């Protein structure tokens, strides 16, 4: 612990001295900075997204890379990576692009991460000892040391401030990439730990990593971890996977559901787990559903003709999942609805500032905000949108009816047949349910039932969009 404390103080002294004196170390840096600012300042003032932009100065000495945004009130601040080729120097700082002011001056560290609390984490790595030393910085540029509870290298920090640490161990690896026959030998493989932004331990080094640096990645507040591996298969250069079992954890590090899967993948906003030859759809709350062997093999026979027509009419967004028999999610339905709206001549709104949802962020498809601005979809009373939630049949009918009205049609024909379960249809949905029946867009199921609370699949959504296209395109 004493050694770690000394290392932390050393890096803090280096950070503080670099932060306070960088501007004076080379007058060329100020010239380079002004060149960089003149190139991007107008973009920022005009609202152009400059995240991940890279700039090389005219003399080819300095480079600036915008690696992240920095959420500082009323300021256009970004995390900027600066390289000086002449002095072989590389560092990070927080820069206000509009004013040219360094909030955190360029600092001799390997990474700088924004944290949800408004602080920033500065990380310096020592690969000789497999140790990272860290410091916190605030929006005023004050820097204080961060005491690490575990010794290891920081592999990454996610948007919620969760820190993945890695520690190398000599473990058995079956090399299968560069040899004709698998060759088992010990190799450096990472075990992973998880901390929160306050350096509290969520998981000690119990998670099986790879031969390459990798992080514990959360999607919808769930992450897959693998534990208990005794053998890794792959390569030192390209990564390897252990033979342990997988499960989902929440942000507290607790398992959610079973942790006996051979593998778990996150694809198109869904978790899929495998046991042997069987694949399961995981709901992220502990539930699982065995999927048919051909769940990813295309659409059902009844939907094939209309699905092909929808594709010809350009009604399928580019990133629409191909698991057509699975339930559609709210975000995906918005993408379909806005695609139809655009194909039929509707102009998506540019101003969607009034449609913010507490559970939607940068990764949310723009169609959610556009559909909400047009009144096609609504959020919930608690301010959420629940983009990954499935939709019911009556919700689908209502959304389809709103698109129908937006594109110039309204009302409901008096020629419709009441469903046998009409009393179960919500009053707010009845107009839309029978409107969509009357125009031939959405039909009932067997025995003249509508099943208003039943879920809606991707292929059903696409087929009804195709029918709505035909009803409006005449």
PDB file of N, CA and C in Angstrom, residues 26 41 54 59 114 163 182 195 210 219 235 244 248 284 288 321 327 347 349 364 370 374 397 418 471:
ATOM      1  N   UNK A  26       6.183  25.700 -24.350  1.00  0.00           N
ATOM      2  CA  UNK A  26       6.493  25.813 -25.768  1.00  0.00           C
ATOM      3  C   UNK A  26       5.542  26.823 -26.385  1.00  0.00           C
ATOM      4  N   UNK A  41     -14.071  26.470 -34.227  1.00  0.00           N
ATOM      5  CA  UNK A  41     -14.932  27.331 -33.411  1.00  0.00           C
ATOM      6  C   UNK A  41     -16.267  27.619 -34.097  1.00  0.00           C
ATOM      7  N   UNK A  54     -10.428  14.893 -35.709  1.00  0.00           N
ATOM      8  CA  UNK A  54      -8.969  14.866 -35.544  1.00  0.00           C
ATOM      9  C   UNK A  54      -8.361  15.961 -36.416  1.00  0.00           C
ATOM     10  N   UNK A  59       2.206  22.566 -39.664  1.00  0.00           N
ATOM     11  CA  UNK A  59       3.622  22.176 -39.624  1.00  0.00           C
ATOM     12  C   UNK A  59       3.801  20.695 -39.292  1.00  0.00           C
ATOM     13  N   UNK A 114     -14.768  11.825 -18.495  1.00  0.00           N
ATOM     14  CA  UNK A 114     -15.835  12.550 -17.782  1.00  0.00           C
ATOM     15  C   UNK A 114     -16.611  11.583 -16.888  1.00  0.00           C
ATOM     16  N   UNK A 163     -15.661   1.678 -13.590  1.00  0.00           N
ATOM     17  CA  UNK A 163     -14.264   1.530 -14.009  1.00  0.00           C
ATOM     18  C   UNK A 163     -13.911   0.054 -14.098  1.00  0.00           C
ATOM     19  N   UNK A 182      -4.028 -27.025 -32.055  1.00  0.00           N
ATOM     20  CA  UNK A 182      -4.060 -26.263 -30.800  1.00  0.00           C
ATOM     21  C   UNK A 182      -2.861 -26.594 -29.932  1.00  0.00           C
ATOM     22  N   UNK A 195     -15.118  -1.181 -10.463  1.00  0.00           N
ATOM     23  CA  UNK A 195     -15.257  -0.168  -9.428  1.00  0.00           C
ATOM     24  C   UNK A 195     -16.296   0.848  -9.870  1.00  0.00           C
ATOM     25  N   UNK A 210      -9.435 -11.387 -21.268  1.00  0.00           N
ATOM     26  CA  UNK A 210      -8.863 -11.918 -22.496  1.00  0.00           C
ATOM     27  C   UNK A 210      -7.364 -11.638 -22.505  1.00  0.00           C
ATOM     28  N   UNK A 219     -25.153  -2.651 -21.013  1.00  0.00           N
ATOM     29  CA  UNK A 219     -26.183  -2.224 -21.954  1.00  0.00           C
ATOM     30  C   UNK A 219     -27.519  -2.299 -21.211  1.00  0.00           C
ATOM     31  N   UNK A 235      -5.963 -16.427 -29.313  1.00  0.00           N
ATOM     32  CA  UNK A 235      -4.575 -16.081 -29.579  1.00  0.00           C
ATOM     33  C   UNK A 235      -4.158 -14.910 -28.702  1.00  0.00           C
ATOM     34  N   UNK A 244     -15.288 -20.650 -18.993  1.00  0.00           N
ATOM     35  CA  UNK A 244     -16.176 -20.508 -17.846  1.00  0.00           C
ATOM     36  C   UNK A 244     -17.613 -20.255 -18.273  1.00  0.00           C
ATOM     37  N   UNK A 248     -25.676 -12.508 -16.479  1.00  0.00           N
ATOM     38  CA  UNK A 248     -25.859 -11.061 -16.501  1.00  0.00           C
ATOM     39  C   UNK A 248     -25.780 -10.522 -15.081  1.00  0.00           C
ATOM     40  N   UNK A 284     -33.437  -9.547 -19.234  1.00  0.00           N
ATOM     41  CA  UNK A 284     -32.647  -8.633 -18.421  1.00  0.00           C
ATOM     42  C   UNK A 284     -33.136  -8.500 -17.002  1.00  0.00           C
ATOM     43  N   UNK A 288     -36.153 -15.826 -19.030  1.00  0.00           N
ATOM     44  CA  UNK A 288     -35.549 -16.339 -20.260  1.00  0.00           C
ATOM     45  C   UNK A 288     -36.584 -17.136 -21.034  1.00  0.00           C
ATOM     46  N   UNK A 321     -33.496  -4.986 -37.049  1.00  0.00           N
ATOM     47  CA  UNK A 321     -33.084  -6.366 -36.763  1.00  0.00           C
ATOM     48  C   UNK A 321     -33.728  -7.353 -37.738  1.00  0.00           C
ATOM     49  N   UNK A 327     -40.505 -10.041 -30.682  1.00  0.00           N
ATOM     50  CA  UNK A 327     -41.315  -8.851 -30.397  1.00  0.00           C
ATOM     51  C   UNK A 327     -40.544  -7.584 -30.773  1.00  0.00           C
ATOM     52  N   UNK A 347     -42.065  15.289 -43.779  1.00  0.00           N
ATOM     53  CA  UNK A 347     -40.775  15.887 -43.450  1.00  0.00           C
ATOM     54  C   UNK A 347     -40.536  15.739 -41.953  1.00  0.00           C
ATOM     55  N   UNK A 349     -39.427  16.354 -38.262  1.00  0.00           N
ATOM     56  CA  UNK A 349     -39.145  17.630 -37.594  1.00  0.00           C
ATOM     57  C   UNK A 349     -37.673  17.750 -37.223  1.00  0.00           C
ATOM     58  N   UNK A 364     -29.800   6.744 -28.373  1.00  0.00           N
ATOM     59  CA  UNK A 364     -31.185   6.541 -28.797  1.00  0.00           C
ATOM     60  C   UNK A 364     -31.373   7.003 -30.233  1.00  0.00           C
ATOM     61  N   UNK A 370     -38.232  12.266 -33.079  1.00  0.00           N
ATOM     62  CA  UNK A 370     -39.056  12.768 -34.172  1.00  0.00           C
ATOM     63  C   UNK A 370     -40.494  12.270 -34.052  1.00  0.00           C
ATOM     64  N   UNK A 374     -43.958  14.532 -33.358  1.00  0.00           N
ATOM     65  CA  UNK A 374     -45.111  14.486 -34.250  1.00  0.00           C
ATOM     66  C   UNK A 374     -46.364  13.945 -33.546  1.00  0.00           C
ATOM     67  N   UNK A 397     -51.743  -0.308 -32.916  1.00  0.00           N
ATOM     68  CA  UNK A 397     -52.870   0.253 -33.676  1.00  0.00           C
ATOM     69  C   UNK A 397     -52.937   1.763 -33.508  1.00  0.00           C
ATOM     70  N   UNK A 418     -67.080  -5.508 -34.813  1.00  0.00           N
ATOM     71  CA  UNK A 418     -66.605  -5.467 -33.432  1.00  0.00           C
ATOM     72  C   UNK A 418     -65.930  -6.781 -33.070  1.00  0.00           C
ATOM     73  N   UNK A 471     -52.418   1.740 -48.353  1.00  0.00           N
ATOM     74  CA  UNK A 471     -53.649   2.492 -48.097  1.00  0.00           C
ATOM     75  C   UNK A 471     -53.460   3.983 -48.355  1.00  0.00           C
TER      76      UNK A 471
END
